[in-house]
Coordinates of C-alpha atoms in Angstrom, one line a residue:
M1406 CA -97.3 -60.7 -10.9
T1407 CA -98.1 -62.8 -14.0
S1408 CA -100.4 -65.9 -13.3
P1409 CA -98.9 -69.2 -13.8
A1410 CA -101.8 -70.3 -15.7
G1411 CA -101.4 -67.6 -18.4
F1412 CA -100.6 -69.9 -21.4
D1413 CA -100.3 -68.7 -24.9
G1414 CA -103.7 -67.7 -26.5
R1415 CA -103.3 -70.0 -29.6
Y1416 CA -103.9 -73.1 -27.5
D1417 CA -107.2 -71.8 -26.1
D1418 CA -109.4 -72.6 -29.1
P1419 CA -108.4 -76.4 -29.3
D1420 CA -108.7 -76.9 -25.6
Q1421 CA -112.3 -75.2 -25.7
L1422 CA -113.3 -77.3 -28.7
R1423 CA -112.0 -80.5 -27.0
D1424 CA -113.8 -79.6 -23.7
Q1425 CA -117.1 -79.0 -25.9
V1426 CA -116.7 -82.4 -27.6
R1427 CA -116.2 -84.1 -24.3
L1428 CA -119.4 -82.4 -22.8
I1429 CA -121.4 -83.6 -25.9
L1430 CA -120.0 -87.1 -25.5
R1431 CA -121.1 -87.4 -21.9
Y1432 CA -124.8 -87.5 -23.3
R1433 CA -124.3 -90.9 -24.9
A1434 CA -127.7 -92.1 -24.4
T1435 CA -129.2 -88.9 -26.3
I1436 CA -126.7 -89.5 -29.2
V1437 CA -127.7 -93.2 -29.4
L1438 CA -131.3 -92.3 -29.4
G1439 CA -130.7 -89.8 -32.1
V1440 CA -129.0 -92.6 -34.3
V1441 CA -131.7 -95.0 -33.5
L1442 CA -134.3 -92.5 -34.7
G1443 CA -132.5 -91.6 -37.9
L1444 CA -132.1 -95.5 -38.6
L1445 CA -135.7 -96.1 -38.2
G1446 CA -136.5 -93.0 -40.3
G1447 CA -134.2 -94.6 -43.2
V1448 CA -136.0 -98.1 -42.8
L1449 CA -139.2 -96.3 -43.0
L1450 CA -138.3 -94.7 -46.3
V1451 CA -137.2 -98.0 -47.8
L1452 CA -140.3 -99.7 -46.7
L1453 CA -142.8 -97.0 -47.5
G1454 CA -141.1 -95.0 -50.3
G1455 CA -140.6 -97.8 -52.8
D1456 CA -138.5 -97.8 -56.0
R1457 CA -138.9 -94.8 -58.5
Y1458 CA -137.8 -95.0 -62.0
T1459 CA -137.1 -92.2 -64.4
S1460 CA -137.1 -92.2 -68.2
T1461 CA -136.1 -89.4 -70.6
S1462 CA -137.3 -88.3 -73.9
E1463 CA -135.8 -85.6 -76.1
V1464 CA -137.5 -83.5 -78.8
L1465 CA -135.8 -81.1 -81.4
V1466 CA -137.9 -78.2 -81.6
R1467 CA -138.2 -76.8 -85.2
S1468 CA -138.2 -73.2 -86.0
R1469 CA -141.2 -71.7 -87.7
T1470 CA -140.3 -68.9 -90.1
D1471 CA -143.0 -66.2 -91.0
P1472 CA -143.7 -67.0 -94.8
F1473 CA -144.5 -63.3 -95.2
S1474 CA -141.3 -62.1 -93.6
T1475 CA -138.9 -60.5 -95.9
F1476 CA -136.0 -60.1 -93.4
G1477 CA -133.7 -63.0 -92.3
V1478 CA -134.1 -64.0 -88.5
A1479 CA -131.2 -65.7 -86.8
V1480 CA -131.8 -69.2 -85.7
D1481 CA -131.5 -68.5 -82.0
N1482 CA -134.3 -65.9 -82.1
Q1483 CA -136.7 -68.2 -84.0
V1484 CA -137.7 -70.3 -81.1
S1485 CA -138.2 -69.1 -77.7
M1486 CA -137.3 -72.2 -75.6
G1487 CA -138.8 -70.8 -72.4
T1488 CA -142.3 -70.4 -74.1
E1489 CA -142.1 -73.9 -75.6
R1490 CA -141.3 -75.2 -72.1
Q1491 CA -144.3 -73.7 -70.7
I1492 CA -146.5 -75.0 -73.5
A1493 CA -145.1 -78.6 -72.8
L1494 CA -146.2 -78.2 -69.3
S1495 CA -149.5 -77.0 -70.1
A1496 CA -152.9 -78.6 -69.5
T1497 CA -153.7 -79.2 -73.3
V1498 CA -150.6 -81.3 -73.8
A1499 CA -151.3 -83.3 -70.5
A1500 CA -154.7 -83.9 -71.7
R1501 CA -153.4 -85.3 -75.1
A1502 CA -150.8 -87.5 -73.0
A1503 CA -153.4 -88.8 -70.7
T1504 CA -155.6 -89.6 -73.9
A1505 CA -152.7 -91.5 -75.4
L1506 CA -152.2 -93.4 -72.0
R1507 CA -155.7 -94.4 -72.0
N1508 CA -156.2 -92.5 -68.7
P1509 CA -157.9 -89.1 -69.6
S1510 CA -158.9 -88.6 -65.9
R1511 CA -155.4 -88.3 -64.6
A1512 CA -154.2 -85.4 -67.0
D1513 CA -153.6 -83.2 -63.9
A1514 CA -151.9 -85.8 -61.9
L1515 CA -149.6 -86.8 -64.7
L1516 CA -148.0 -83.2 -64.5
T1517 CA -146.8 -83.6 -60.9
D1518 CA -144.4 -86.5 -62.1
L1519 CA -143.1 -84.7 -65.3
R1520 CA -140.0 -82.3 -65.5
V1521 CA -139.3 -80.5 -68.8
T1522 CA -135.8 -78.9 -69.2
H1523 CA -133.8 -77.5 -72.0
P1524 CA -130.0 -77.5 -72.2
S1525 CA -128.6 -74.2 -72.7
D1526 CA -127.9 -72.8 -76.2
T1527 CA -129.9 -75.6 -77.8
Q1528 CA -133.4 -76.1 -79.2
V1529 CA -133.9 -79.5 -77.5
L1530 CA -136.7 -80.2 -75.0
R1531 CA -136.0 -83.0 -72.5
F1532 CA -139.1 -84.7 -71.1
E1533 CA -138.2 -86.6 -67.7
Y1534 CA -141.0 -88.6 -66.1
T1535 CA -140.8 -90.5 -62.9
A1536 CA -143.2 -93.5 -62.1
D1537 CA -143.2 -96.6 -59.9
T1538 CA -142.4 -98.7 -62.7
A1539 CA -139.6 -98.5 -65.4
K1540 CA -142.1 -99.3 -68.4
G1541 CA -144.7 -96.7 -67.0
A1542 CA -142.0 -93.9 -66.7
A1543 CA -140.9 -94.6 -70.5
R1544 CA -144.5 -94.9 -71.8
A1545 CA -145.2 -91.4 -70.1
A1546 CA -142.3 -89.7 -71.3
N1547 CA -142.8 -90.8 -75.0
A1548 CA -146.5 -89.9 -74.8
F1549 CA -145.8 -86.3 -73.5
A1550 CA -143.3 -85.8 -76.3
A1551 CA -145.6 -87.0 -78.8
A1552 CA -148.5 -84.9 -77.4
Y1553 CA -146.2 -81.8 -77.4
L1554 CA -145.3 -82.3 -81.2
A1555 CA -149.0 -82.9 -82.0
D1556 CA -150.1 -79.8 -80.2
R1557 CA -147.3 -77.8 -82.1
Q1558 CA -148.3 -79.2 -85.4
D1559 CA -152.0 -78.4 -84.7
R1560 CA -151.1 -74.8 -83.9
S1561 CA -148.9 -74.5 -87.1
S1562 CA -151.6 -76.0 -89.1
A1563 CA -154.3 -73.5 -87.6
M1564 CA -151.8 -70.6 -88.5
V1565 CA -151.6 -71.8 -92.1
L1566 CA -155.4 -72.1 -92.4
R1567 CA -155.8 -68.5 -90.9
M1568 CA -153.1 -67.2 -93.5
T1569 CA -154.5 -68.8 -96.5
G1570 CA -157.8 -68.0 -95.7
G1571 CA -157.0 -64.3 -95.8
L1572 CA -155.2 -64.7 -99.1
E1573 CA -158.0 -66.5 -100.6
R1574 CA -160.5 -63.9 -99.6
Q1575 CA -158.3 -61.2 -101.4
I1576 CA -158.3 -63.4 -104.5
T1577 CA -161.8 -63.6 -104.6
V1578 CA -162.3 -60.0 -104.3
L1579 CA -159.7 -59.3 -107.1
T1580 CA -161.4 -61.9 -109.4
D1581 CA -164.8 -60.1 -108.8
R1582 CA -163.4 -56.9 -109.9
I1583 CA -162.0 -58.4 -113.1
N1584 CA -165.2 -59.7 -114.0
E1585 CA -167.1 -56.4 -113.6
K1586 CA -164.5 -54.7 -116.0
K1587 CA -164.8 -57.2 -118.7
A1588 CA -168.0 -55.6 -120.1
D1589 CA -166.5 -52.0 -119.6
G1590 CA -163.5 -52.4 -121.9
P1591 CA -160.5 -54.1 -123.5
P1592 CA -158.8 -56.9 -121.4
A1593 CA -155.4 -55.0 -121.3
R1594 CA -157.0 -52.9 -118.6
N1595 CA -157.4 -56.0 -116.3
A1596 CA -153.6 -57.0 -116.7
G1597 CA -152.6 -55.3 -113.3
L1598 CA -155.4 -57.2 -111.4
R1599 CA -154.4 -60.5 -112.9
E1600 CA -150.8 -59.8 -111.9
Q1601 CA -151.9 -59.1 -108.2
I1602 CA -154.1 -62.5 -108.3
A1603 CA -151.1 -64.6 -109.6
A1604 CA -148.9 -63.1 -106.7
L1605 CA -151.5 -64.1 -104.1
Q1606 CA -151.9 -67.4 -105.5
K1607 CA -147.9 -68.0 -105.3
R1608 CA -148.1 -67.0 -101.7
V1609 CA -151.0 -69.4 -100.9
S1610 CA -149.0 -72.2 -102.6
D1611 CA -146.0 -71.4 -100.7
I1612 CA -147.9 -71.4 -97.3
R1613 CA -149.4 -74.5 -98.1
A1614 CA -146.0 -76.1 -98.8
Y1615 CA -144.7 -74.9 -95.5
D1616 CA -143.8 -77.9 -93.2
T1617 CA -146.2 -77.8 -90.1
S1618 CA -144.6 -80.5 -88.2
G1619 CA -143.5 -79.3 -84.6
G1620 CA -140.2 -81.0 -84.5
D1621 CA -138.5 -84.4 -84.4
I1622 CA -138.2 -86.8 -81.5
V1623 CA -134.2 -87.5 -81.3
R1624 CA -134.2 -89.7 -78.3
R1625 CA -137.1 -92.0 -77.3
A1626 CA -137.7 -93.1 -73.5
E1627 CA -136.3 -96.4 -72.7
P1628 CA -137.3 -98.3 -69.4
A1629 CA -134.8 -97.5 -66.8
A1630 CA -132.6 -100.5 -65.6
R1631 CA -132.3 -99.3 -62.0
P1632 CA -134.2 -97.0 -59.7
S1633 CA -133.5 -93.1 -60.2
G1634 CA -133.5 -92.3 -56.5
P1635 CA -131.1 -93.6 -53.7
G1636 CA -131.2 -97.3 -53.0
P1637 CA -131.9 -98.7 -49.6
A1638 CA -128.3 -98.7 -48.5
W1639 CA -128.2 -95.1 -49.3
L1640 CA -131.4 -94.3 -47.4
I1641 CA -130.0 -96.3 -44.4
A1642 CA -126.8 -94.6 -44.5
L1643 CA -128.4 -91.0 -44.8
G1644 CA -130.7 -92.1 -41.8
L1645 CA -127.6 -92.9 -39.8
I1646 CA -125.7 -89.8 -40.6
G1647 CA -128.9 -87.6 -40.0
G1648 CA -129.7 -89.4 -36.7
L1649 CA -126.0 -88.7 -35.5
V1650 CA -126.4 -85.0 -36.4
L1651 CA -129.8 -85.1 -34.4
G1652 CA -128.2 -86.7 -31.5
C1653 CA -125.3 -84.1 -31.4
V1654 CA -127.7 -81.4 -31.5
L1655 CA -129.9 -82.8 -28.7
A1656 CA -126.8 -83.6 -26.7
S1657 CA -125.6 -80.0 -27.2
L1658 CA -129.0 -78.5 -26.0
R1659 CA -128.9 -80.9 -23.0
S1660 CA -125.4 -79.7 -22.2
A1661 CA -126.3 -76.1 -22.4
L1662 CA -129.5 -76.6 -20.1
E1663 CA -127.6 -78.8 -17.7
P1664 CA -127.7 -77.2 -14.2
R1665 CA -125.0 -79.3 -12.7
A1666 CA -121.1 -78.3 -12.9
R1667 CA -119.8 -80.7 -15.6
S1668 CA -116.1 -80.0 -15.2
V1669 CA -113.5 -78.7 -12.9
G1670 CA -113.4 -75.3 -14.7
E1671 CA -117.2 -74.8 -14.2
V1672 CA -116.7 -75.4 -10.4
Q1673 CA -113.9 -73.0 -10.2
R1674 CA -115.9 -70.4 -12.0
A1675 CA -118.9 -70.8 -9.9
L1676 CA -117.1 -71.0 -6.5
R1677 CA -114.5 -68.5 -7.1
A1678 CA -111.9 -70.7 -5.6
P1679 CA -109.5 -73.6 -6.9
V1680 CA -110.4 -77.3 -7.0
L1681 CA -107.9 -78.9 -4.7
G1682 CA -108.6 -82.3 -6.2
I1683 CA -110.9 -85.3 -7.0
L1684 CA -111.3 -88.0 -4.5
P1685 CA -111.8 -91.5 -5.6
A1686 CA -115.1 -93.3 -5.0
P1687 CA -115.6 -94.6 -1.3
G1688 CA -115.1 -98.1 -0.3
T1689 CA -117.8 -100.8 -0.5
D1690 CA -117.4 -101.8 3.1
G1691 CA -118.8 -98.5 4.3
A1692 CA -115.9 -97.6 6.6
V1693 CA -115.6 -93.7 7.1
L1694 CA -111.9 -93.8 8.3
E1695 CA -109.5 -94.8 5.4
V1696 CA -106.1 -93.1 6.5
G1697 CA -104.2 -95.4 8.8
R1698 CA -106.0 -98.6 8.1
A1699 CA -103.5 -101.7 8.2
D1700 CA -106.3 -104.1 6.7
G1701 CA -107.1 -101.9 3.6
S1702 CA -107.3 -103.1 0.0
R1703 CA -105.2 -101.4 -2.8
A1704 CA -108.2 -99.2 -3.6
D1705 CA -108.3 -98.0 0.0
G1706 CA -104.4 -97.4 -0.1
S1707 CA -105.1 -95.1 -3.1
R1708 CA -107.8 -93.3 -1.2
A1709 CA -105.6 -92.8 1.9
E1710 CA -102.9 -91.4 -0.5
A1711 CA -105.4 -88.9 -1.9
Y1712 CA -106.3 -87.7 1.5
R1713 CA -102.5 -87.3 2.4
T1714 CA -101.9 -85.3 -0.7
L1715 CA -104.9 -83.1 0.2
A1716 CA -103.5 -82.5 3.6
F1717 CA -100.2 -81.7 2.2
R1718 CA -101.7 -79.0 -0.2
L1719 CA -103.9 -77.4 2.6
R1720 CA -100.5 -76.9 4.5
G1721 CA -99.3 -74.8 1.5
G1722 CA -97.1 -77.4 -0.2
D1723 CA -94.1 -77.2 2.2
G1724 CA -95.4 -79.4 4.9
R1725 CA -94.5 -76.6 7.5
T1726 CA -97.4 -74.2 7.2
G1727 CA -100.2 -74.8 9.8
V1728 CA -103.7 -75.5 8.6
G1729 CA -105.2 -73.4 11.4
T1730 CA -109.2 -73.6 11.9
L1731 CA -110.8 -75.1 8.8
M1732 CA -114.6 -75.5 8.2
I1733 CA -115.6 -78.6 6.1
V1734 CA -119.0 -78.2 4.6
A1735 CA -121.2 -79.4 1.7
P1736 CA -123.9 -77.2 -0.1
K1737 CA -126.4 -79.7 0.5
R1738 CA -126.9 -83.1 2.4
G1739 CA -124.5 -85.8 1.8
R1740 CA -121.9 -88.2 3.3
G1741 CA -118.8 -86.5 1.4
A1742 CA -118.2 -83.9 4.0
E1743 CA -117.8 -86.6 6.9
A1744 CA -115.5 -88.8 5.0
V1745 CA -113.3 -85.7 4.1
S1746 CA -113.1 -84.3 7.6
V1747 CA -112.3 -87.7 9.3
N1748 CA -109.6 -88.7 7.0
L1749 CA -108.1 -85.3 6.6
A1750 CA -107.9 -85.1 10.3
A1751 CA -106.0 -88.5 10.3
A1752 CA -103.7 -87.3 7.6
L1753 CA -102.8 -84.2 9.7
A1754 CA -102.4 -86.3 12.8
E1755 CA -100.0 -88.6 11.0
S1756 CA -97.6 -85.6 10.5
G1757 CA -97.4 -85.2 14.2
D1758 CA -100.1 -82.4 14.7
D1759 CA -102.6 -82.3 17.6
V1760 CA -105.8 -82.4 15.6
L1761 CA -109.1 -81.4 16.9
L1762 CA -112.4 -82.5 14.9
V1763 CA -115.4 -80.7 16.0
D1764 CA -118.5 -82.6 14.8
A1765 CA -121.2 -79.9 14.6
T1766 CA -123.5 -82.5 13.1
A1767 CA -123.3 -85.0 16.1
H1768 CA -127.0 -84.9 16.9
T1769 CA -128.0 -86.2 13.6
S1770 CA -125.0 -88.0 11.9
G1771 CA -123.8 -90.3 14.6
L1772 CA -120.2 -90.0 13.3
S1773 CA -118.6 -91.0 16.7
A1774 CA -120.5 -94.3 16.7
R1775 CA -118.8 -95.3 13.3
L1776 CA -115.2 -94.4 14.3
P1777 CA -112.7 -96.7 16.3
L1778 CA -112.4 -94.8 19.6
V1779 CA -109.8 -95.2 22.3
A1780 CA -110.8 -96.6 25.5
D1781 CA -108.3 -95.3 27.9
D1782 CA -108.1 -92.2 29.9
S1783 CA -105.6 -90.3 27.8
V1784 CA -108.2 -87.8 26.6
P1785 CA -107.2 -84.1 27.0
A1786 CA -109.3 -82.1 29.2
D1787 CA -110.3 -79.5 26.8
P1788 CA -112.6 -79.4 25.1
E1789 CA -115.1 -80.9 27.4
G1790 CA -116.6 -84.2 26.3
A1791 CA -114.0 -85.0 23.5
L1792 CA -113.2 -88.6 22.5
V1793 CA -109.9 -89.9 21.1
V1794 CA -110.1 -91.6 17.7
D1795 CA -107.6 -94.3 16.9
A1796 CA -106.6 -93.9 13.2
G1797 CA -104.3 -96.8 13.4
T1798 CA -100.9 -96.2 11.9
A1799 CA -101.7 -92.5 11.3
G1800 CA -101.9 -91.9 15.1
R1801 CA -104.7 -90.4 17.1
F1802 CA -106.8 -87.3 16.9
T1803 CA -109.6 -85.6 19.0
L1804 CA -113.3 -85.6 18.2
C1805 CA -115.6 -83.4 19.9
P1806 CA -119.2 -84.2 19.2
G1807 CA -120.8 -80.6 19.0
D1808 CA -124.2 -81.4 20.5
D1809 CA -124.6 -77.4 21.0
G1810 CA -124.7 -77.1 17.1
L1811 CA -123.1 -74.3 15.4
G1812 CA -123.9 -71.5 17.8
V1813 CA -122.0 -69.1 20.2
P1814 CA -120.1 -72.2 22.0
T1815 CA -118.8 -73.5 18.7
A1816 CA -117.8 -70.1 17.5
A1817 CA -115.9 -69.4 20.7
R1818 CA -114.2 -72.9 20.4
A1819 CA -113.1 -71.9 16.9
R1820 CA -111.4 -68.6 18.3
T1821 CA -109.7 -70.6 21.1
S1822 CA -108.5 -73.4 18.7
A1823 CA -107.0 -70.6 16.3
E1824 CA -105.1 -69.2 19.3
S1825 CA -103.7 -72.6 20.3
G1826 CA -102.2 -73.0 17.0
G1827 CA -103.4 -76.7 16.5
P1828 CA -105.1 -77.7 13.3
T1829 CA -109.0 -77.8 14.2
L1830 CA -111.6 -79.0 11.7
F1831 CA -115.3 -78.1 12.0
L1832 CA -117.6 -80.6 10.3
S1833 CA -120.7 -78.3 9.4
P1834 CA -124.1 -79.3 8.4
P1835 CA -125.1 -78.5 4.8
L1836 CA -124.6 -74.7 4.3
L1837 CA -127.5 -74.1 2.2
E1838 CA -129.9 -76.1 4.3
H1839 CA -128.6 -75.0 7.9
G1840 CA -127.9 -71.2 8.3
D1841 CA -126.2 -71.8 11.6
G1842 CA -123.0 -72.5 9.5
L1843 CA -122.7 -68.9 8.5
A1844 CA -121.7 -67.9 12.2
L1845 CA -118.9 -70.3 12.0
A1846 CA -117.7 -69.2 8.5
Q1847 CA -116.5 -65.8 9.7
C1848 CA -114.6 -67.3 12.8
V1849 CA -112.3 -69.8 11.0
D1850 CA -109.4 -69.3 8.7
G1851 CA -110.9 -71.1 5.7
V1852 CA -113.9 -72.9 4.4
L1853 CA -113.4 -76.1 2.3
V1854 CA -116.3 -77.0 0.3
V1855 CA -117.0 -80.8 -0.5
G1856 CA -119.3 -81.9 -3.4
G1857 CA -120.0 -85.1 -5.3
L1858 CA -119.4 -85.4 -9.1
D1859 CA -123.0 -86.7 -9.5
D1860 CA -125.1 -84.0 -7.9
I1861 CA -123.1 -80.7 -7.5
R1862 CA -125.0 -77.6 -8.9
R1863 CA -123.6 -74.4 -10.1
D1864 CA -126.3 -72.3 -8.5
D1865 CA -125.5 -74.0 -5.2
L1866 CA -121.8 -73.2 -5.6
K1867 CA -122.6 -69.7 -6.5
R1868 CA -124.9 -69.2 -3.4
V1869 CA -122.0 -70.8 -1.2
H1870 CA -119.5 -68.2 -2.5
E1871 CA -121.9 -65.3 -2.0
L1872 CA -122.9 -66.3 1.5
V1873 CA -119.3 -66.8 2.7
S1874 CA -118.0 -63.8 1.1
C1875 CA -120.6 -61.4 2.5
L1876 CA -119.8 -62.5 6.1
G1877 CA -116.1 -61.9 5.3
G1878 CA -115.2 -65.8 5.1
H1879 CA -112.6 -67.2 3.0
I1880 CA -113.0 -70.1 0.7
V1881 CA -109.8 -72.1 0.4
G1882 CA -111.1 -74.4 -2.3
A1883 CA -113.3 -77.3 -3.2
V1884 CA -112.8 -81.2 -3.0
L1885 CA -114.9 -83.3 -5.4
H1886 CA -115.5 -86.8 -4.5
D1887 CA -116.6 -89.5 -7.0
G1888 CA -119.6 -91.5 -6.5
A1889 CA -120.1 -95.2 -6.2
R1890 CA -119.2 -97.2 -9.1
R1891 CA -122.1 -97.9 -11.5
G1892 CA -123.3 -100.5 -13.5
L1893 CA -123.1 -100.9 -17.3
R1894 CA -126.6 -99.5 -17.8
H1895 CA -125.8 -96.5 -15.5
R1896 CA -122.4 -95.9 -17.3
L1897 CA -124.1 -95.9 -20.6
M1898 CA -126.9 -93.5 -19.6
G1899 CA -124.5 -91.7 -17.1
S1900 CA -124.8 -88.3 -19.0
D1901 CA -124.6 -86.5 -15.6
R1902 CA -121.3 -87.4 -14.7
V1903 CA -118.8 -84.7 -14.4
P1904 CA -115.8 -85.6 -16.7
R1905 CA -112.5 -85.7 -14.8
T1906 CA -109.7 -83.4 -15.8
R1907 CA -106.3 -85.3 -16.7
G1908 CA -103.2 -83.6 -16.0
W1909 CA -102.9 -80.6 -13.7
V1910 CA -105.7 -78.7 -12.2
S1911 CA -104.9 -74.9 -11.7
P1912 CA -105.4 -73.8 -8.2
T1913 CA -106.1 -70.2 -9.3
P1914 CA -109.7 -69.8 -10.1
P1915 CA -111.0 -67.6 -13.0
T1916 CA -111.8 -64.7 -10.6
P1917 CA -111.0 -61.1 -10.3
A1918 CA -107.9 -60.0 -8.2
E1919 CA -109.9 -59.2 -5.1
D1920 CA -111.2 -62.9 -4.9
A1921 CA -107.7 -64.3 -5.2
V1922 CA -106.8 -66.9 -2.6
D1923 CA -104.5 -65.4 0.2
K1924 CA -102.9 -68.8 1.1
P1925 CA -100.2 -70.3 -1.2
T1926 CA -101.3 -73.6 -3.0
V1927 CA -99.5 -75.8 -5.4
P1928 CA -101.0 -77.3 -8.5
V1929 CA -103.1 -80.2 -8.0
Q1930 CA -102.6 -83.3 -10.2
D1931 CA -105.9 -85.1 -10.7
D1932 CA -104.3 -88.2 -11.4
T1933 CA -102.6 -88.6 -8.0
L1934 CA -106.0 -87.9 -6.3
S1935 CA -108.0 -90.2 -8.6
A1936 CA -108.1 -94.1 -8.1
S1937 CA -107.6 -96.1 -11.1
R1938 CA -110.7 -97.9 -12.2

């Protein structure tokens, strides 16, 4: 049979994303802490970083053609801009710029704030310098541009001197040979040597006429009108965004490491049983019995209706199926199991059933002292020592304080109650703290687990499921009760609250087929069970 919860898969991803966002938003304090840290970081950057100014100077690099080359060279291949950029960033150029700035000792420090680039397909070097002041940045950028051109001119001049020096030595040798041959013969024999000397002298003249300037400054740096980096507003905005991201990351980590059940789905997966509903917070007057009270407030009426709805669902949704014997237990110590057992007994009695509530925690809880008892002799003879509780308009039900605990007499009473056909509720001590409740779990028709929204843990629910299943018991479902109303500070810091599920809570837990609930149940509407706040 197809499960009624088998929805179209295309709606799964939005639901999962929505649940994940809700889980992250539960840790509001962590997100606020991340935003505050980001804001403080942005303010520190504004206070400690200061304003930085950038000025730019551009230099047109002039190509240097070899005077002796007889072949034409393309303009793009005459200058290697990558090599020129490395020269502009060299220590020699930095030393010249530091000398021009009258601070020779900071040559290496000046290079840390210098950035040299060249646009593609151009012979332009761009010097960008960043400093604390606009005038200082402009002076440094112009100083580096001038130092680079001076260094390039010196290297060109040195090349000219080397080339002319070699040619002049050749001319001297040829002149000496001419002087030696004048005494040996007519001057006509020296015509060839004179032609060579004339050609060499022409080359020397051409080389000396070569322009040795490294290039031209096409753009001088000017003081910047505004800081180059992000302003205070941008830094603070970036700090807020970074803090928000940090807060969301920390909230995600806390959500992943949280041991408590954070949603109805996690409770169902851990317990392998449906969540029958979420009950409202208990009243401020401390009264245990809510169903049947004539002097109750509007909130008390909402809680009473929630218990009546729970009783209706335990009957199977048709109001005619018997509840049988039901064990009500909490994983660990708490008052929620007492309130559920008493009010569920009153709600069942309101339907005309002869309800028996066995308090197996009477030697520690003192539940009978906090309930309105009937002072007449209309108490049934069986079970022995039973008391009658007056539930007001809901009627009456029998309370049997089980001073003997959850031993063999209580188990036998469970079997007798099952044969009589009347609803019998057993209030058991915490299952994970008292092992005697396991003996009763295999004798009743079902086990109802009660937990609080503030302290229920996934590991505890898994242990309850394993213990009851190993003994052949049957968990009919879970009831989650809300805690007391918290103040503004606790609501802000309340990252451990389990979010409520609006809409229909599926009674079918996400378990294999062998763990499916045998009794028929109906969908539970959380809004019906939850009191409006």
